[in-house]
Amino acid sequence: MSRTLKVPGIAYGGDYNPEQWPEEVWAEDVRLMREAGVNMVSVNIFAWALLEPSEGTYDFSRLDRILALLHENGIAADLATPTAAPPAWFFRAHPEALPVDKDGRTLSYGSRQTFCPSSPAYREAALRIARVLGERYADHPAVVMWHVHNEYGCHNGECYCDTSAAAFRVWLRKKYGDDLAALNDAWGTTFWSQWYYDWDEIIPPRATGAVPNPTHQLDWRRFCSDELLSLLKAEREVLLEAAPDTPATTNFMVMYNFDKLDYWRWAPELDVVSNDHYLQSTDPESEIDIALSGDLVRSLAGGAPWLLMEHSTGAVNWQPVNRAKTAGELRRNALAHVARGADGIAYFQWRAAKAGAEQWHSAMLPHAGTDSQIWRDVVALGADLGSLAEVRGSRGVAEVAVVWDWNAWWALELPSQPSAEVRFQGLIRTWYEPLWRSGVAVDFVRPDADLSAYKLVLAPSLYLVDEAGKANLTDFASGGGVLAVGFHSGAVDENCHIRLGGYPGAFREALGVRTDELFPLLPGDAVELSDGGTATLWSERVALAGAEAVTSYTSGPLTGTPAVTRHTYGSGTTWYVATLPDPTTLASLLSRIREEAGVEPVRTTPEGVEAVLRRGPDADYLFLINHGEEDADVEVAPRAVELLTGEKIEDGVPARVAAGGVAVVREPR
Ligand code: GLA
């Protein structure tokens, strides 16, 4: 039996932490939840200290009452294991479970998620509470899903203590088949006299005098991700034993520079993929970040609908200056996540806290109470989501895939690279932006993914690629696809060893180019391109080896050298973008590549109007989000209906999207 979320329509709600409030408040909470159309809340996320007042003694009475109240009011519970915040008594009994940072400093308890992921005492305590909770509520009618832990690795992605060191060695022995020579070879330990003669000599890459070994660091990142993943799996296992039919999720943190976990390895462990997304106050176009993260999460979910487990109604509290949302932004944000495949929209948190570390974080029910703009927006959004029930289960359709790989990200940003200015997420966003602006649907893929559904594959930044990834991408091109690769890709193999003979190593042959030397540009420097554009960040001395130059440098030390190349490879085409062209130049280049690949935008829209499609069994759902300041008209198919208003759109008449507004158009097929 497949474990799916049994909440009708689009789920709507947030983190509900009633333990923060006296019980008299709860009745008002559920009354207001009903008023807002809330149908699912996540509970118990930070309740461990109240549930288990001392080791092995439990008090479930409060949670019993909360779940009963929710159920009586028809609100489903996404019941969390409270393992992200162990109680103080736990750390007093097990001080060795506190994490140690790179500099050898042991952190104290007093916030949350301050535990060592490899601590046996933590694991035992976490699994114990997960088991007791799972068994107690397995058949509770309110419980529709397990919310395992919370944002794994948010605060403790890496722990450098001796326990972690021992666990790292176990992980390494497994990876290298107990063969220390294989590890020495993979890590290149002849360099700087790092050769290991005994497994016990190996420690985490703690703060050291000079640059640590790159492969050591890369294996460490892999280990840290796997170590937390093993906690997820263990909790999941315990919950499955207790409740075999209840789906489980854990909330990911795709984007905002969280790079601790290789979510490609995590997603298959979940029945429902969910994500938390917050806006960066300094990002003037955070709608692009929402789109990118939504596409990535949907791709992690294998195209299946996912849940937006957290975002904010207004300002957060953890940035230097926390900006409020502008008029209509709450609605546009939420519906943009639905457009990208979310079948549920939730916030952190239901009621704004009076006390505690997040007292200045916005919520669905603000400090000001119901006489507030946020509350009115929250209620209106509930009605909007109610009218989108039929969208549930529909899926995105894309002909373009963008390669995203955590190993490549980690390796690219190791210290002592040609340029510390080259950042993975920034490069992906730079390539993604023009696609977003022209309304092109995009999936994200691993380098070794099945690419048969795509016409165009883009690898903006793939510094590290293994043989399987290399073969997959180049076979895609030789088999008739269009492949565009960004600079400094294919440079190293999975052990971070440079692929010799010229750059871009793995892709040299497929791209028909050979670079003998890299010329990264200093911050502020720009060089001119023969097509009239400029380029920054990076350049390299590319020689053609079968490819043609599309653009060359017309200034700087590489004048006359190709900057962008195109190559016929097998029955496909490959492009090498060996620099970072300015946004307009990159946009026209990517348009040309896309047109040659035969990829069309979802819909042609006026500037500022985002068009996204979800495909259902009988109809397409066209989401039109107007980020501009003028009303816009967009052509739609015959017999269309705008779902948010319920109005039919006359054949031949375009759909109107108000300035700052959203339309969701059902187009029957
Ligand atoms: C994260 C956490 C929440 C809360 C929010 C605040 O997403 O999961 O508990 O701290 O951040 O933005």
Coordinates of C-alpha atoms in Angstrom, one line a residue, residues 89 130 134 179 216 218 278 293 324 425:
W89 CA 18.1 16.7 31.6
A130 CA 9.9 8.2 18.7
G134 CA 4.6 6.1 17.4
D179 CA 41.4 -0.9 2.4
H216 CA 39.3 14.4 3.3
L218 CA 34.7 16.0 0.7
Y278 CA 12.1 31.7 3.5
S293 CA 13.5 26.0 -4.9
A324 CA 7.8 42.5 5.9
Q425 CA 24.1 28.4 -6.0

